[in-house]
Short mmCIF file of C-alpha atoms and ligand atoms in Angstrom, two decimals:
data_model
loop_
_atom_site.label_atom_id
_atom_site.label_comp_id
_atom_site.label_asym_id
_atom_site.label_seq_id
_atom_site.Cartn_x
_atom_site.Cartn_y
_atom_site.Cartn_z
CA MET A 1 0.00 0.00 0.00
CA THR A 2 2.77 2.48 0.90
CA SER A 3 4.21 2.37 -2.62
CA LEU A 4 0.77 3.18 -3.98
CA LEU A 5 0.02 5.96 -1.55
CA HIS A 6 0.57 8.86 -3.95
CA THR A 7 -1.50 7.18 -6.63
CA ARG A 8 -4.39 6.31 -4.33
CA ALA A 9 -4.32 9.78 -2.77
CA VAL A 10 -4.99 11.19 -6.24
CA HIS A 11 -7.47 8.57 -7.48
CA ALA A 12 -9.36 7.30 -4.41
CA GLY A 13 -12.96 8.47 -4.44
CA ARG A 14 -12.63 9.39 -8.15
CA ASP A 15 -12.28 6.00 -9.82
CA ASP A 16 -15.62 6.34 -11.64
CA LEU A 17 -15.17 9.89 -12.92
CA ALA A 18 -13.74 9.09 -16.37
CA ASP A 19 -16.64 6.74 -17.05
CA LEU A 20 -19.01 9.51 -16.06
CA GLY A 21 -17.24 11.82 -18.52
CA LEU A 22 -16.11 14.06 -15.68
CA HIS A 23 -12.75 15.30 -14.52
CA ALA A 24 -13.51 17.13 -11.26
CA ALA A 25 -15.75 15.43 -8.72
CA PRO A 26 -19.35 16.69 -8.98
CA ILE A 27 -20.69 18.66 -6.02
CA ASP A 28 -24.25 17.73 -5.12
CA PHE A 29 -25.79 20.51 -3.05
CA SER A 30 -29.21 18.87 -2.76
CA THR A 31 -30.78 18.92 0.69
CA THR A 32 -33.51 16.56 -0.44
CA TYR A 33 -34.07 14.04 -3.22
CA PRO A 34 -37.50 13.90 -4.88
CA SER A 35 -39.17 10.54 -5.40
CA ARG A 36 -42.65 9.58 -6.65
CA ASP A 37 -42.38 6.19 -4.98
CA SER A 38 -43.03 6.53 -1.22
CA ALA A 39 -43.08 2.78 -0.69
CA GLU A 40 -39.55 2.57 -2.09
CA GLU A 41 -38.50 5.53 0.08
CA ALA A 42 -39.87 3.72 3.15
CA ARG A 43 -37.82 0.67 2.23
CA ARG A 44 -34.66 2.79 1.88
CA ILE A 45 -35.23 4.48 5.21
CA ASP A 46 -35.62 1.08 6.85
CA ALA A 47 -32.37 -0.02 5.18
CA PHE A 48 -30.61 3.04 6.60
CA ALA A 49 -32.01 2.32 10.07
CA ALA A 50 -30.70 -1.24 9.72
CA GLY A 51 -27.19 0.10 9.13
CA GLU A 52 -26.88 0.33 5.35
CA ASP A 53 -25.14 3.30 3.75
CA VAL A 54 -27.94 5.03 1.85
CA THR A 55 -27.83 8.29 -0.11
CA GLY A 56 -30.48 10.15 -2.02
CA ILE A 57 -33.22 10.61 0.55
CA TYR A 58 -32.30 13.64 2.59
CA GLY A 59 -29.06 15.58 3.06
CA ARG A 60 -28.60 14.55 6.68
CA ILE A 61 -28.76 10.85 5.76
CA GLY A 62 -25.99 10.98 3.18
CA ASN A 63 -24.49 13.03 0.37
CA PRO A 64 -22.69 11.65 -2.71
CA THR A 65 -19.90 14.26 -2.68
CA VAL A 66 -19.21 13.66 1.00
CA GLU A 67 -19.24 9.92 0.29
CA ARG A 68 -16.43 10.32 -2.20
CA PHE A 69 -14.28 11.88 0.50
CA GLU A 70 -15.29 9.16 2.97
CA GLN A 71 -14.36 6.38 0.53
CA ALA A 72 -11.02 7.99 -0.23
CA LEU A 73 -10.06 8.54 3.41
CA ALA A 74 -11.15 5.01 4.36
CA GLU A 75 -8.94 3.65 1.61
CA LEU A 76 -5.92 5.72 2.65
CA GLU A 77 -6.31 4.57 6.27
CA GLY A 78 -6.85 0.95 5.22
CA PHE A 79 -10.48 0.62 6.35
CA ASP A 80 -13.65 -0.32 4.50
CA HIS A 81 -15.65 2.61 5.85
CA ALA A 82 -15.34 6.19 7.00
CA VAL A 83 -17.95 8.61 8.31
CA ALA A 84 -17.45 12.36 7.88
CA PHE A 85 -18.65 15.06 10.27
CA ALA A 86 -18.90 18.84 10.42
CA SER A 87 -15.70 19.12 12.47
CA GLY A 88 -13.18 17.05 14.36
CA MET A 89 -15.10 17.63 17.58
CA ALA A 90 -18.36 16.46 15.97
CA ALA A 91 -16.49 13.25 15.06
CA VAL A 92 -15.16 12.90 18.63
CA SER A 93 -18.66 13.50 20.01
CA ALA A 94 -20.18 10.81 17.80
CA CYS A 95 -17.55 8.27 18.90
CA LEU A 96 -18.25 9.02 22.57
CA LEU A 97 -22.01 8.82 22.04
CA SER A 98 -21.53 5.51 20.24
CA ALA A 99 -19.81 4.11 23.34
CA VAL A 100 -22.63 5.42 25.53
CA MET A 101 -25.22 3.96 23.16
CA GLN A 102 -23.62 0.53 23.52
CA GLY A 103 -23.93 0.71 27.31
CA LYS A 104 -20.18 1.28 27.69
CA PRO A 105 -19.82 4.88 28.83
CA HIS A 106 -16.44 4.40 30.51
CA ILE A 107 -13.58 5.87 28.48
CA VAL A 108 -9.90 5.39 29.23
CA GLY A 109 -7.90 8.42 28.13
CA VAL A 110 -4.14 8.76 27.72
CA ARG A 111 -2.98 12.35 28.10
CA PRO A 112 -2.11 14.56 26.44
CA LEU A 113 -5.07 14.73 24.07
CA TYR A 114 -6.29 17.67 22.03
CA GLY A 115 -7.63 20.28 24.50
CA GLY A 116 -11.20 20.05 23.22
CA THR A 117 -11.23 16.27 23.55
CA ASP A 118 -9.72 16.49 27.02
CA HIS A 119 -12.41 19.02 28.01
CA LEU A 120 -15.26 16.91 26.62
CA LEU A 121 -14.02 13.83 28.48
CA THR A 122 -13.22 15.66 31.72
CA THR A 123 -16.63 17.34 31.90
CA GLY A 124 -18.47 14.14 30.98
CA LEU A 125 -20.81 16.35 28.97
CA LEU A 126 -22.00 13.48 26.76
CA GLY A 127 -22.58 10.99 29.57
CA THR A 128 -19.14 9.41 29.54
CA GLU A 129 -16.94 8.82 32.56
CA VAL A 130 -13.18 9.11 32.02
CA THR A 131 -10.21 7.43 33.68
CA TRP A 132 -6.94 9.16 32.81
CA THR A 133 -3.95 6.90 32.79
CA ALA A 134 -0.45 6.53 31.37
CA ALA A 135 -0.14 4.34 28.26
CA GLU A 136 1.68 1.64 30.28
CA ASP A 137 -1.16 1.47 32.82
CA VAL A 138 -4.13 1.14 30.48
CA ALA A 139 -4.67 -2.56 31.32
CA GLY A 140 -5.35 -1.68 34.95
CA ALA A 141 -7.89 0.99 33.99
CA LEU A 142 -10.09 -1.22 31.80
CA ARG A 143 -13.54 -2.13 33.17
CA PRO A 144 -16.42 -4.24 31.86
CA ASP A 145 -18.15 -0.99 30.84
CA THR A 146 -15.13 0.51 29.05
CA GLY A 147 -16.26 1.53 25.58
CA LEU A 148 -13.10 3.13 24.19
CA VAL A 149 -9.44 3.72 24.87
CA PHE A 150 -8.74 7.20 23.48
CA VAL A 151 -5.20 8.06 22.40
CA GLU A 152 -3.20 10.42 20.20
CA SER A 153 0.22 9.54 18.86
CA PRO A 154 2.08 11.75 18.24
CA ALA A 155 0.12 13.65 20.86
CA ASN A 156 -0.96 17.27 20.78
CA PRO A 157 1.12 19.35 21.61
CA THR A 158 4.06 17.51 23.19
CA LEU A 159 4.42 15.11 20.23
CA SER A 160 4.94 12.22 22.63
CA GLU A 161 4.48 8.83 20.99
CA LEU A 162 3.13 5.52 22.18
CA ASP A 163 3.28 1.95 20.91
CA LEU A 164 -0.13 1.53 19.29
CA ALA A 165 0.30 -2.18 18.57
CA ALA A 166 1.22 -2.98 22.17
CA LEU A 167 -1.67 -0.83 23.39
CA ALA A 168 -4.22 -2.50 21.10
CA GLU A 169 -3.03 -5.90 22.27
CA THR A 170 -3.42 -4.88 25.91
CA CYS A 171 -6.95 -3.66 25.20
CA GLY A 172 -8.14 -6.91 23.65
CA ALA A 173 -11.78 -6.51 22.68
CA VAL A 174 -11.99 -2.91 23.91
CA PRO A 175 -11.60 -0.71 20.83
CA VAL A 176 -8.69 1.73 20.63
CA LEU A 177 -9.54 5.08 19.07
CA ALA A 178 -6.43 6.73 17.64
CA ASP A 179 -6.66 10.40 16.74
CA ASN A 180 -4.35 10.39 13.71
CA THR A 181 -4.67 14.10 12.91
CA PHE A 182 -0.95 14.78 13.46
CA ALA A 183 0.58 11.79 11.65
CA THR A 184 -1.96 11.47 8.81
CA PRO A 185 -2.10 8.17 6.87
CA VAL A 186 1.05 9.31 5.08
CA LEU A 187 3.20 8.67 8.15
CA GLN A 188 1.14 6.19 10.13
CA ARG A 189 -1.91 4.01 9.67
CA PRO A 190 -3.10 3.09 13.16
CA GLY A 191 -5.49 0.45 11.75
CA GLN A 192 -2.43 -1.63 10.85
CA HIS A 193 -1.48 -1.58 14.53
CA GLY A 194 -4.87 -2.68 15.78
CA ALA A 195 -6.75 0.59 16.32
CA GLN A 196 -10.41 -0.01 15.47
CA LEU A 197 -11.30 3.65 15.05
CA VAL A 198 -9.04 6.22 13.41
CA LEU A 199 -10.16 9.80 13.77
CA HIS A 200 -9.08 13.01 12.04
CA SER A 201 -9.73 16.62 12.45
CA ALA A 202 -9.95 16.99 8.66
CA THR A 203 -9.66 20.75 9.28
CA LYS A 204 -5.92 20.20 9.54
CA PHE A 205 -3.76 18.24 7.04
CA LEU A 206 -6.55 16.54 5.07
CA GLY A 207 -7.99 19.86 3.93
CA GLY A 208 -4.51 21.29 4.10
CA HIS A 209 -5.19 24.92 3.17
CA GLY A 210 -6.79 26.34 6.29
CA ASP A 211 -10.13 26.94 4.57
CA VAL A 212 -12.39 24.01 5.46
CA MET A 213 -13.58 22.45 8.71
CA GLY A 214 -14.41 18.78 8.99
CA GLY A 215 -13.88 15.57 10.90
CA VAL A 216 -13.85 11.94 9.90
CA VAL A 217 -13.68 8.49 11.49
CA ALA A 218 -12.37 5.44 9.62
CA CYS A 219 -13.69 2.19 11.07
CA GLY A 220 -15.39 -1.14 10.38
CA ALA A 221 -18.90 -1.67 9.01
CA GLU A 222 -20.70 -2.03 12.34
CA GLU A 223 -19.21 1.09 13.90
CA ALA A 224 -19.74 3.05 10.66
CA ALA A 225 -23.45 2.19 10.74
CA ARG A 226 -23.73 3.41 14.34
CA LEU A 227 -21.82 6.62 13.54
CA ARG A 228 -24.02 7.34 10.50
CA GLY A 229 -27.07 6.79 12.66
CA LEU A 230 -25.70 9.16 15.28
CA ARG A 231 -24.82 11.73 12.64
CA PHE A 232 -28.36 11.56 11.32
CA ALA A 233 -29.81 11.84 14.83
CA THR A 234 -27.60 14.66 16.07
CA GLY A 235 -27.02 16.56 12.83
CA GLY A 236 -23.25 17.10 12.67
CA VAL A 237 -23.08 16.59 8.89
CA LEU A 238 -20.24 17.72 6.64
CA HIS A 239 -21.28 20.25 4.00
CA PRO A 240 -20.95 18.98 0.40
CA LEU A 241 -18.57 21.82 -0.50
CA ALA A 242 -16.39 20.80 2.44
CA GLY A 243 -16.55 17.20 1.19
CA TYR A 244 -15.36 18.40 -2.22
CA LEU A 245 -12.51 20.45 -0.75
CA LEU A 246 -11.41 17.61 1.52
CA LEU A 247 -11.37 15.15 -1.40
CA ARG A 248 -9.27 17.63 -3.35
CA GLY A 249 -7.00 18.10 -0.34
CA LEU A 250 -6.31 14.37 -0.14
CA SER A 251 -4.79 14.35 -3.62
CA THR A 252 -1.82 16.46 -2.46
CA LEU A 253 -1.69 15.12 1.11
CA PRO A 254 1.39 12.87 0.64
CA LEU A 255 3.33 15.61 -1.16
CA ARG A 256 2.43 18.25 1.41
CA VAL A 257 3.16 16.10 4.44
CA LYS A 258 6.49 14.89 3.07
CA ALA A 259 7.69 18.35 2.03
CA ALA A 260 6.66 19.96 5.33
CA SER A 261 8.23 17.09 7.28
CA ALA A 262 11.58 17.59 5.54
CA THR A 263 11.50 21.30 6.39
CA ALA A 264 10.45 20.55 9.97
CA ALA A 265 13.36 18.13 10.43
CA GLY A 266 15.72 20.86 9.22
CA LEU A 267 14.25 23.40 11.64
CA VAL A 268 14.54 20.90 14.52
CA GLU A 269 18.33 20.73 14.00
CA ARG A 270 18.63 24.50 14.05
CA LEU A 271 16.30 24.98 17.02
CA ALA A 272 18.25 22.40 19.04
CA THR A 273 21.31 24.66 19.15
CA HIS A 274 19.51 27.99 19.47
CA PRO A 275 20.46 29.74 22.74
CA ALA A 276 16.83 30.83 23.43
CA VAL A 277 15.50 27.25 23.17
CA HIS A 278 15.99 24.73 25.97
CA ALA A 279 14.06 21.71 24.69
CA VAL A 280 12.85 20.56 21.27
CA HIS A 281 10.23 17.84 20.80
CA TYR A 282 10.06 16.00 17.50
CA PRO A 283 8.46 12.60 16.93
CA LYS A 284 10.57 9.59 15.87
CA LEU A 285 7.91 9.18 13.21
CA GLY A 286 8.83 12.59 11.76
CA GLY A 287 6.11 14.94 10.54
CA PRO A 288 5.42 18.64 10.07
CA LEU A 289 4.85 19.44 13.79
CA VAL A 290 7.59 20.63 16.10
CA SER A 291 7.24 21.86 19.63
CA PHE A 292 9.91 23.60 21.63
CA ALA A 293 10.32 25.30 24.98
CA VAL A 294 11.84 28.75 25.15
CA THR A 295 13.86 30.10 28.06
CA GLY A 296 12.36 33.59 27.72
CA ASP A 297 8.80 34.87 27.21
CA PRO A 298 6.84 32.65 24.75
CA HIS A 299 4.30 35.43 24.18
CA ALA A 300 7.11 37.66 22.86
CA VAL A 301 7.93 35.05 20.20
CA ILE A 302 4.31 34.88 19.06
CA GLY A 303 4.19 38.67 18.91
CA ALA A 304 7.40 38.91 16.90
CA VAL A 305 6.90 36.47 14.01
CA ARG A 306 6.28 38.20 10.68
CA LEU A 307 6.21 35.49 7.99
CA ILE A 308 4.92 32.70 10.23
CA THR A 309 1.22 32.95 11.02
CA PRO A 310 0.54 33.41 14.75
CA ALA A 311 -2.57 31.24 14.98
CA VAL A 312 -4.08 28.17 16.54
CA SER A 313 -4.66 25.14 14.24
CA LEU A 314 -2.18 23.26 12.08
CA GLY A 315 -1.71 21.45 8.82
CA SER A 316 -2.01 24.39 6.46
CA VAL A 317 0.21 25.44 3.55
CA ASP A 318 1.54 28.29 5.70
CA THR A 319 3.55 27.76 8.88
CA LEU A 320 1.61 28.42 12.06
CA ILE A 321 2.84 28.98 15.60
CA GLN A 322 0.82 28.94 18.81
CA HIS A 323 1.22 28.85 22.59
CA PRO A 324 -0.66 25.72 23.78
CA ALA A 325 -1.02 26.82 27.41
CA SER A 326 -2.85 29.96 26.18
CA LEU A 327 -4.83 28.49 23.29
CA THR A 328 -5.34 24.83 22.32
CA HIS A 329 -4.98 23.54 25.88
CA ARG A 330 -6.44 26.52 27.73
CA MET A 331 -9.45 24.44 28.80
CA VAL A 332 -7.26 21.83 30.50
CA ALA A 333 -6.65 22.55 34.22
CA GLU A 334 -3.16 23.91 34.87
CA ASP A 335 -2.01 20.92 36.95
CA ASP A 336 -3.20 18.44 34.32
CA ARG A 337 -1.50 20.54 31.65
CA THR A 338 1.91 20.67 33.31
CA GLY A 339 1.50 17.03 34.42
CA SER A 340 1.33 15.97 30.78
CA GLY A 341 4.26 18.13 29.69
CA ILE A 342 2.45 21.25 28.45
CA THR A 343 4.65 23.77 30.20
CA GLY A 344 4.31 27.55 30.14
CA GLY A 345 7.30 27.99 27.82
CA LEU A 346 6.16 25.48 25.21
CA LEU A 347 5.41 26.66 21.68
CA ARG A 348 3.97 24.53 18.88
CA LEU A 349 5.01 25.04 15.28
CA SER A 350 3.08 23.53 12.36
CA VAL A 351 5.49 23.74 9.46
CA GLY A 352 4.05 24.63 6.06
CA LEU A 353 5.44 24.71 2.54
CA GLU A 354 7.60 27.86 2.63
CA ASP A 355 11.36 27.78 2.03
CA ILE A 356 13.28 26.74 5.11
CA GLU A 357 15.67 29.73 4.95
CA ASP A 358 12.77 32.20 5.10
CA LEU A 359 11.20 30.32 8.01
CA TRP A 360 14.48 30.20 9.89
CA LEU A 361 15.15 33.92 9.39
CA ASP A 362 11.72 34.67 10.88
CA LEU A 363 12.01 32.20 13.76
CA ASP A 364 15.50 33.30 14.65
CA GLN A 365 14.59 37.00 14.78
CA ALA A 366 11.45 36.19 16.82
CA LEU A 367 13.42 34.06 19.29
CA LYS A 368 15.93 36.88 19.77
CA SER A 369 13.11 39.13 20.92
CA CYS A 370 12.27 36.83 23.83
C1 PLP B 401 -8.04 20.31 15.94
C2 PLP B 401 -8.04 18.97 16.51
C3 PLP B 401 -9.23 18.34 16.90
C4 PLP B 401 -10.58 19.02 16.79
O1 PLP B 401 -10.90 19.23 15.46
P1 PLP B 401 -11.87 20.44 14.94
O2 PLP B 401 -11.91 20.21 13.48
O3 PLP B 401 -11.21 21.73 15.34
O4 PLP B 401 -13.18 20.26 15.60
C5 PLP B 401 -9.15 17.05 17.40
N1 PLP B 401 -7.97 16.41 17.53
C6 PLP B 401 -6.80 17.00 17.19
C7 PLP B 401 -5.52 16.24 17.36
C8 PLP B 401 -6.78 18.29 16.68
O5 PLP B 401 -5.63 18.86 16.35
#
């Protein structure tokens, strides 16, 4: 599969286009689909309720443009199915509700997780109960009512990594949900290591240009049916235009991730010897994300960058920098934050597609100001 990654990234979800006489994927904006045969519609609605993937009834049940993106992402992650949502958090919410729906509301979480996910689990807003534990101690945290083990690797924002295969083995029948937003299927396919659900904030690398929000979960048939049912019931659907943009984004995903990773690795070397930097975090896996701790005032660095975009989020064509303790992980209590390595001096850099010399000039001058 790896050798075919670039090819599938371009062609997945588009294999039928030439036969349709089309080049770009069609965008279907329909909210509803007329039919003169109500008996047939009733049959299709029953099929959807029974777990089949049905389009062409109503926009909240399914959309053909969104389905193209779902097929393509499923294929890149090595799953048969994927279900797309309005945002990464809508995807997280559906996965948690799915656990609750199955009578297994206990979630085991390994910190750090994305701040929004951490907040949702900590508050128990959706009826879940969380046990936070280190990756090595997951076995001891499992209960008969554990519905999910929720992990990120590399994790946001410390870029700490865990052994997904060992974790999945420990968990046995309890599904592991891996948030693969940071690695993308270009660098890691958690399904190959036993994760049963692979989640993305599609807002980040999948879209890749900072102009579309979305979320997606790759999984097996049974879970996909539950997630589609939950999406229909709760309404967190992906807009067809977003589905189109995400499908388009996938075609350049391998090129973007590889180019940004090469630049990031170069910046890591330079940051490691910079006098204003006292620690640099970079995953063994590689990737476009770098985090580093500064000795001086991190806010001064954010205020001083000129080429780099001072903004939350990641995975865009432009390089972004943010201060996790102020932004992405603001909702996590201070003790929990520092306990999982998110210190006050930590900055997170999402490297884009600019020339490394321009990025370094900007970073270096910004670091001097702190
Ligand atoms: C951004 C992000 C999310 C949430 O996604 P949204 O699209 O912003 O809702 C979840 N997980 C990770 C790792 C993220 O970076």
